[in-house]
Short mmCIF file of C-alpha atoms in Angstrom, two decimals:
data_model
loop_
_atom_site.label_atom_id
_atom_site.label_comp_id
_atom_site.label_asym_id
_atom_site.label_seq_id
_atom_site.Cartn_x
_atom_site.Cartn_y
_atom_site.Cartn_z
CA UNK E 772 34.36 -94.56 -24.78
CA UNK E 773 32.16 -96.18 -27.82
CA UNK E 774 34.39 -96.22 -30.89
CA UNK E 775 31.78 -94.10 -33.69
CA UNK E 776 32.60 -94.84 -36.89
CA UNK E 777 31.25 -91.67 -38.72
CA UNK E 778 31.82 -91.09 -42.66
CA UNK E 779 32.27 -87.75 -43.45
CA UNK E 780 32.73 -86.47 -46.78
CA UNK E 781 34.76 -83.06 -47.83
CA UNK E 782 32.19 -81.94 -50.59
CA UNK E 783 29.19 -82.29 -47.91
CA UNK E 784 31.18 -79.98 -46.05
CA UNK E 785 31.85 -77.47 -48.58
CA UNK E 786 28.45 -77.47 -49.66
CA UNK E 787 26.71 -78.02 -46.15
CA UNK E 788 25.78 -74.24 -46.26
CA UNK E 789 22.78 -72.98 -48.76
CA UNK E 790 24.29 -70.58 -51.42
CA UNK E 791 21.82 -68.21 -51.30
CA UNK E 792 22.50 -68.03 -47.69
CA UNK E 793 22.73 -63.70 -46.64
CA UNK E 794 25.25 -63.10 -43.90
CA UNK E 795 24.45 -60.52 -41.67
CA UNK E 796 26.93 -57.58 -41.35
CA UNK E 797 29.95 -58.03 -39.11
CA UNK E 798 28.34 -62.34 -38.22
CA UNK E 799 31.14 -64.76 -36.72
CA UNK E 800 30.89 -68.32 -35.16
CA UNK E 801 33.51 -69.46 -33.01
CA UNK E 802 34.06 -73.38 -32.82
CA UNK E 803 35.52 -75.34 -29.46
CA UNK E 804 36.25 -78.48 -29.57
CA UNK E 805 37.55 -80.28 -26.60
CA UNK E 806 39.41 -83.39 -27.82
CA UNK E 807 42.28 -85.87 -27.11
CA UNK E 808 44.26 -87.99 -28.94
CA UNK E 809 44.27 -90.58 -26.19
CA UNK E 810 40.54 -90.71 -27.36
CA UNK E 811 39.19 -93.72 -29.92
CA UNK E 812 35.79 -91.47 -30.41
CA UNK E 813 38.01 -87.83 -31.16
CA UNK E 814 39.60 -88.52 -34.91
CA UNK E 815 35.95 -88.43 -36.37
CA UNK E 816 35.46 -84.44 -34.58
CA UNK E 817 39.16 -83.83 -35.33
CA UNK E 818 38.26 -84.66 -38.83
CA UNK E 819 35.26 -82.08 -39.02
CA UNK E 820 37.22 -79.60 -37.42
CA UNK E 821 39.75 -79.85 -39.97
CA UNK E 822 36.81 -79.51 -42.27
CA UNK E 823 35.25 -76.50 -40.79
CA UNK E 824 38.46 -74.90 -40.93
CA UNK E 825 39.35 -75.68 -44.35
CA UNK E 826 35.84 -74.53 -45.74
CA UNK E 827 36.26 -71.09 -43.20
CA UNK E 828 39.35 -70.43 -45.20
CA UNK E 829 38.61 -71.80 -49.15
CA UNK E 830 35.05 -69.66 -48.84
CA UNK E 831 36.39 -66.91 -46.82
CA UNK E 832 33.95 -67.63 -43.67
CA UNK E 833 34.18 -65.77 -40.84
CA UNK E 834 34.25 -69.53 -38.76
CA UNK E 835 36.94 -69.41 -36.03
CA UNK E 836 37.79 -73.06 -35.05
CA UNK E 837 39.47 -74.31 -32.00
CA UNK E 838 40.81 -77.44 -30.38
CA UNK E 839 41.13 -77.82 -26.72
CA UNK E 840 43.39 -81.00 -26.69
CA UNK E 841 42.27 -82.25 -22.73
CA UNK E 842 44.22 -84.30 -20.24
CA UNK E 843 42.46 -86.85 -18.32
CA UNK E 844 42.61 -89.46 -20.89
CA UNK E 845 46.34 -89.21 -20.70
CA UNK E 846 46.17 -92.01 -18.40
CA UNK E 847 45.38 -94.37 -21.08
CA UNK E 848 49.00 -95.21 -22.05
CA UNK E 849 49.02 -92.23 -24.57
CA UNK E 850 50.24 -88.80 -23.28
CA UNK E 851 48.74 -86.32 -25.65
CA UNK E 852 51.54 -83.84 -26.27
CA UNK E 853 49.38 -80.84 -26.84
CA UNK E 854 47.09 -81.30 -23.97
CA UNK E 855 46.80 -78.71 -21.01
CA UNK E 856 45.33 -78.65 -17.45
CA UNK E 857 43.79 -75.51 -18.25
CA UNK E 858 42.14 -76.64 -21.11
CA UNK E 859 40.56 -79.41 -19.52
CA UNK E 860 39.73 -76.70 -16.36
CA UNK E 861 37.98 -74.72 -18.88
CA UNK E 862 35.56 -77.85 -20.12
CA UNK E 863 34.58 -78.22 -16.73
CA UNK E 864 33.71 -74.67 -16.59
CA UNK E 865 31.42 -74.60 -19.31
CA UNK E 866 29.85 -78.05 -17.72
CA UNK E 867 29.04 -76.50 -14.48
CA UNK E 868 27.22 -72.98 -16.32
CA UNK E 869 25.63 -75.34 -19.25
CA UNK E 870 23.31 -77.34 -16.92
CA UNK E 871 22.53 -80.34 -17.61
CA UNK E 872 26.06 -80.55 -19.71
CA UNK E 873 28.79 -83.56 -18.49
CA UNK E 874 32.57 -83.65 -19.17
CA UNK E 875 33.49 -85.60 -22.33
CA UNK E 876 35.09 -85.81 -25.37
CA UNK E 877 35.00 -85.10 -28.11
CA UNK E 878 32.48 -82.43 -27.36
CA UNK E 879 31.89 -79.15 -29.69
CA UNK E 880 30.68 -75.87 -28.16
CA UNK E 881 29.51 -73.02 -30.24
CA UNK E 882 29.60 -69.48 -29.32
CA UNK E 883 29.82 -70.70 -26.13
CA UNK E 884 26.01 -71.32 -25.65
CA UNK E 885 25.35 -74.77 -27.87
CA UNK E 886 27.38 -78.47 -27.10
CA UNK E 887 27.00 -81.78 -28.54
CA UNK E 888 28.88 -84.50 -29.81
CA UNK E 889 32.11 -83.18 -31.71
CA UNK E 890 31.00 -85.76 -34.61
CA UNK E 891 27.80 -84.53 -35.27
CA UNK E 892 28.33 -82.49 -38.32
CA UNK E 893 24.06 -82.07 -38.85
CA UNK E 894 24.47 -80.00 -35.21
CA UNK E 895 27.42 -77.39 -36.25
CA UNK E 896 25.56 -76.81 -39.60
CA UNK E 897 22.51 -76.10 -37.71
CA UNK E 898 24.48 -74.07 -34.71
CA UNK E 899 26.79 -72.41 -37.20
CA UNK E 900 24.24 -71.61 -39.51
CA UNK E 901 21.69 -70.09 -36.78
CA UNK E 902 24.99 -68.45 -35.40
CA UNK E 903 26.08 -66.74 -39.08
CA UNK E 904 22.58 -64.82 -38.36
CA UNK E 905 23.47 -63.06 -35.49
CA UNK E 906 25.67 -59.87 -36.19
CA UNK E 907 27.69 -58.96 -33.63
CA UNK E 908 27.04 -55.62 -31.73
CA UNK E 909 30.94 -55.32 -31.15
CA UNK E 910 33.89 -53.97 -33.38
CA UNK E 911 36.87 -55.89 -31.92
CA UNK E 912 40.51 -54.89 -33.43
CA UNK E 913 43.38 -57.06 -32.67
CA UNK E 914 47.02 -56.81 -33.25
CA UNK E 915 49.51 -59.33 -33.06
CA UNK E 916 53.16 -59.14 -32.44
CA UNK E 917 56.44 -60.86 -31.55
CA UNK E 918 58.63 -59.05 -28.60
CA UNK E 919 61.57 -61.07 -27.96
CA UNK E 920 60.38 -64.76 -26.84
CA UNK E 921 56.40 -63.24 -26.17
CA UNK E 922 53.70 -62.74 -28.81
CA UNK E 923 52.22 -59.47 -27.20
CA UNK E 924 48.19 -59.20 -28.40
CA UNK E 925 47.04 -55.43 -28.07
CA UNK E 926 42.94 -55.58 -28.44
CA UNK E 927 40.77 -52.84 -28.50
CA UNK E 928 36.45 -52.74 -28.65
CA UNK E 929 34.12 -49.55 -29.40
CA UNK E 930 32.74 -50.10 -25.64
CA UNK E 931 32.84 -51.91 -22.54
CA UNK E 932 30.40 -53.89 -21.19
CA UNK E 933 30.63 -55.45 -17.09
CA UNK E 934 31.77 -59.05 -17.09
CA UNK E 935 33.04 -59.55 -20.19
CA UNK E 936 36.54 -61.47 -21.13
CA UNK E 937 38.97 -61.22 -23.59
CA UNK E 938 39.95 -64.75 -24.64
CA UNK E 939 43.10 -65.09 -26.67
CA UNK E 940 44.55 -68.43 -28.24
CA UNK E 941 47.56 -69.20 -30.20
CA UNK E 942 46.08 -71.65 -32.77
CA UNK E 943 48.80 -73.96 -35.04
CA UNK E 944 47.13 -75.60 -37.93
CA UNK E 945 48.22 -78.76 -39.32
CA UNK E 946 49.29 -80.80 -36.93
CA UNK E 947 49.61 -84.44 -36.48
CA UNK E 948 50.97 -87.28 -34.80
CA UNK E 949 51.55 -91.20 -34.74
CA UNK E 950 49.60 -92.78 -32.15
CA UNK E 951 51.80 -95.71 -30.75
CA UNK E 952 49.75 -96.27 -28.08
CA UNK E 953 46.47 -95.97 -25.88
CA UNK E 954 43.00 -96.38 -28.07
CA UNK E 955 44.32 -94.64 -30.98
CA UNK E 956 47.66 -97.07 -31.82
CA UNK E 957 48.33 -97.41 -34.68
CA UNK E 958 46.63 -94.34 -36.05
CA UNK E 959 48.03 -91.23 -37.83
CA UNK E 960 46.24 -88.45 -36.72
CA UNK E 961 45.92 -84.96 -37.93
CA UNK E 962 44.74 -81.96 -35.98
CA UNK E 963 43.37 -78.34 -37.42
CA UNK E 964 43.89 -74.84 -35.34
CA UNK E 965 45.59 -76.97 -31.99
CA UNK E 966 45.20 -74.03 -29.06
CA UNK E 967 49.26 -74.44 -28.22
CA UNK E 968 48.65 -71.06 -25.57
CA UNK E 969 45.59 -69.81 -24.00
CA UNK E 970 44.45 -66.61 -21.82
CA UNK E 971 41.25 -65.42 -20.60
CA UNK E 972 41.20 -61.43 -18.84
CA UNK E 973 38.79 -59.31 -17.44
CA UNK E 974 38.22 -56.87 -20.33
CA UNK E 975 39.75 -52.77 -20.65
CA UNK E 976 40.42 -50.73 -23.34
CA UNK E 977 43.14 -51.04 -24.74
CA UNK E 978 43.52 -54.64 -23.20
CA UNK E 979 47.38 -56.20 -23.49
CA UNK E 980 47.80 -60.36 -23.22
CA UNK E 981 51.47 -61.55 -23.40
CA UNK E 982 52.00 -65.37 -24.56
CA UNK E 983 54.49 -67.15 -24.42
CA UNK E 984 56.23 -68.29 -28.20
CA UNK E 985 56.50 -71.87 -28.44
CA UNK E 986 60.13 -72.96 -29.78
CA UNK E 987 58.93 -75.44 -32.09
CA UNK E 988 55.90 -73.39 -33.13
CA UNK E 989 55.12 -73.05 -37.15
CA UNK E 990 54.90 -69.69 -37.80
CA UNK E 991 53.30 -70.22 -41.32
CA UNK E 992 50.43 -72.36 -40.27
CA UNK E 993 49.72 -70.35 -36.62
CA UNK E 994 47.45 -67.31 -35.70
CA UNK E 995 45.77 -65.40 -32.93
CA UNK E 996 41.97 -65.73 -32.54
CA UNK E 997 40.68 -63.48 -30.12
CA UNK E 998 37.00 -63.21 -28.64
CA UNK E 999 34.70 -61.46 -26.39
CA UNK E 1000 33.08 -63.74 -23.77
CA UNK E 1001 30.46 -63.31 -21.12
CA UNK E 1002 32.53 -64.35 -17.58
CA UNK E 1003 34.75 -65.91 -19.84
CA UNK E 1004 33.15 -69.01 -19.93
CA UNK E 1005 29.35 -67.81 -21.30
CA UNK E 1006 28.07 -66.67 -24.37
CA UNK E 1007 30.18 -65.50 -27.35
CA UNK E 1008 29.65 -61.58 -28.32
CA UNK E 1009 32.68 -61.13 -30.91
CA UNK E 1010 35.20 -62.74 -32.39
CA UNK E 1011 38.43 -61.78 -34.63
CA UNK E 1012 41.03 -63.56 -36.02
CA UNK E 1013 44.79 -61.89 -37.25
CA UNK E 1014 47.90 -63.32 -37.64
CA UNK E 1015 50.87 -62.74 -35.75
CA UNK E 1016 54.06 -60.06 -37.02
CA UNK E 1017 57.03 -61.35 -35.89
#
C-alpha cells in the first residue's frame, strides 16, 4: 500500500456543501468505509469520516457514516481489534456486483452504488451531494432497545418491495487506539461511527434484528443506523438513524 499523504482541513469540510443548497424531502446518504488500522493509506479516510460525521451532526445532515474495520491486513503484525470476517465478506460482495470494482482499502461506498478512494474528499462531496437530491420513496421507523444482554431493533416501512434487506449496525463513535505495530506504529489513531455489530435480513413488516451488546461498549457515543438495501449488497433506498433505550 502507497502511504498518501492527504491534508484535509475541518472548515473545507464544514463548508464543502453550497448554502443555498435545497434538500429534497425525506434525502439521506449513507457512507461505508471499509478500513483497517493495520493500513498506512486508512488514517487519511478515517480522518474524513470523522469529518463527515462531525459536520452530519453540527449541521443536522441526514449523512449516516460507517466504518467497516476489515481483516486481511491483520497479518501485518497489527491485529485490528475492531475488525470482522464479515465485514471484510461484505467488501467482497460489493466487488463482485460493482464490476470492474477490486478489494482494497481504504475504499468509500455511497448508497451502495458509488466507490473510490476513502481519501478523496472532492468524490463524497460530489456523491453525497448528487445523493442529498434523491428523496427517498420509503418511510422507515426504527426502534431501538436493550433486553437483557441484546439490543432488540424493531423496524417497520410503509411497503414491501421483493429483494430488499434490512441492514442494521451498531455504530460507536470516538474511538481510538495506539498503533504499536504493523504500518501504522507509532500512530494514535482515532476512528468515527466503528460498526462494533452488523446484520443484514430479508425484509417483513414489522422486521425484528437482535444484536448482541458489547461489554465494553459506550453507550453515550453509540447508535443504531438502519437501511434499506437492494439484495443487501446493491443500491441504497432508505436510511434511518435512532439511538438505542437501554
Amino acid at each position: 500500500m502507497k502511504k498518501i499523504v492527504i491534508l484535509l482541513s475541518l472548515s473545507l469540510i464544514v463548508t464543502y456543501m453550497p448554502h443555498h443548497l435545497v434538500h429534497a424531502q425525506n434525502e439521506f446518504v449513507v457512507v461505508e468505509l471499509f478500513t483497517s488500522e493495520s493500513c498506512s493509506s486508512c488514517p487519511v479516510a478515517d480522518q474524513l469520516l470523522r469529518q463527515l460525521t462531525t459536520l452530519a451532526k453540527e449541521q443536522n445532515k441526514p449523512i449516516y457514516t460507517l466504518g467497516f474495520h476489515v481483516d486481511y491486513w491483520n497479518y501485518l503484525h497489527w491485529v485490528d481489534e475492531y475488525s470482522k470476517p464479515a465485514y471484510s465478506q461484505r467488501q467482497r460482495h460489493y466487488a463482485q456486483r460493482m464490476k470492474g470494482s477490486s478489494v482494497y482499502t481504504p475504499q468509500m461506498i455511497i448508497n451502495g452504488t458509488h466507490q473510490f478512494g476513502g481519501y478523496r474528499k472532492d468524490l463524497a462531496k460530489k456523491h453525497i451531494d448528487q445523493a442529498l437530491q434523491q428523496p427517498s420513496n420509503f418511510h422507515l421507523s426504527v426502534q431501538a432497545n436493550v433486553v437483557e444482554q441484546e439490543i432488540v431493533v424493531s423496524a417497520h416501512v410503509d411497503y414491501l418491495v421483493p429483494h430488499t434487506y434490512l441492514n442494521v449496525a451498531l455504530v460507536e463513535n470516538n474511538l481510538s487506539n495506539n498503533i504499536a505495530s504493523g504500518e501504522n506504529a507509532g500512530r494514535y489513531l482515532k476512528h468515527a461511527n466503528v460498526v462494533r455489530e452488523f446484520r443484514s435480513v430479508a425484509l417483513s413488516n414489522p422486521t425484528e434484528i437482535k444484536l448482541p451488546l458489547p461489554a465494553d461498549l459506550n453507550k453515550e457515543n453509540s447508535t443504531i443506523i438502519a437501511y434499506l438495501q437492494e439484495d443487501g449488497i446493491g443500491q441504497i433506498l432508505d436510511a434511518h438513524q435512532t439511538p438505542i433505550q437501554y
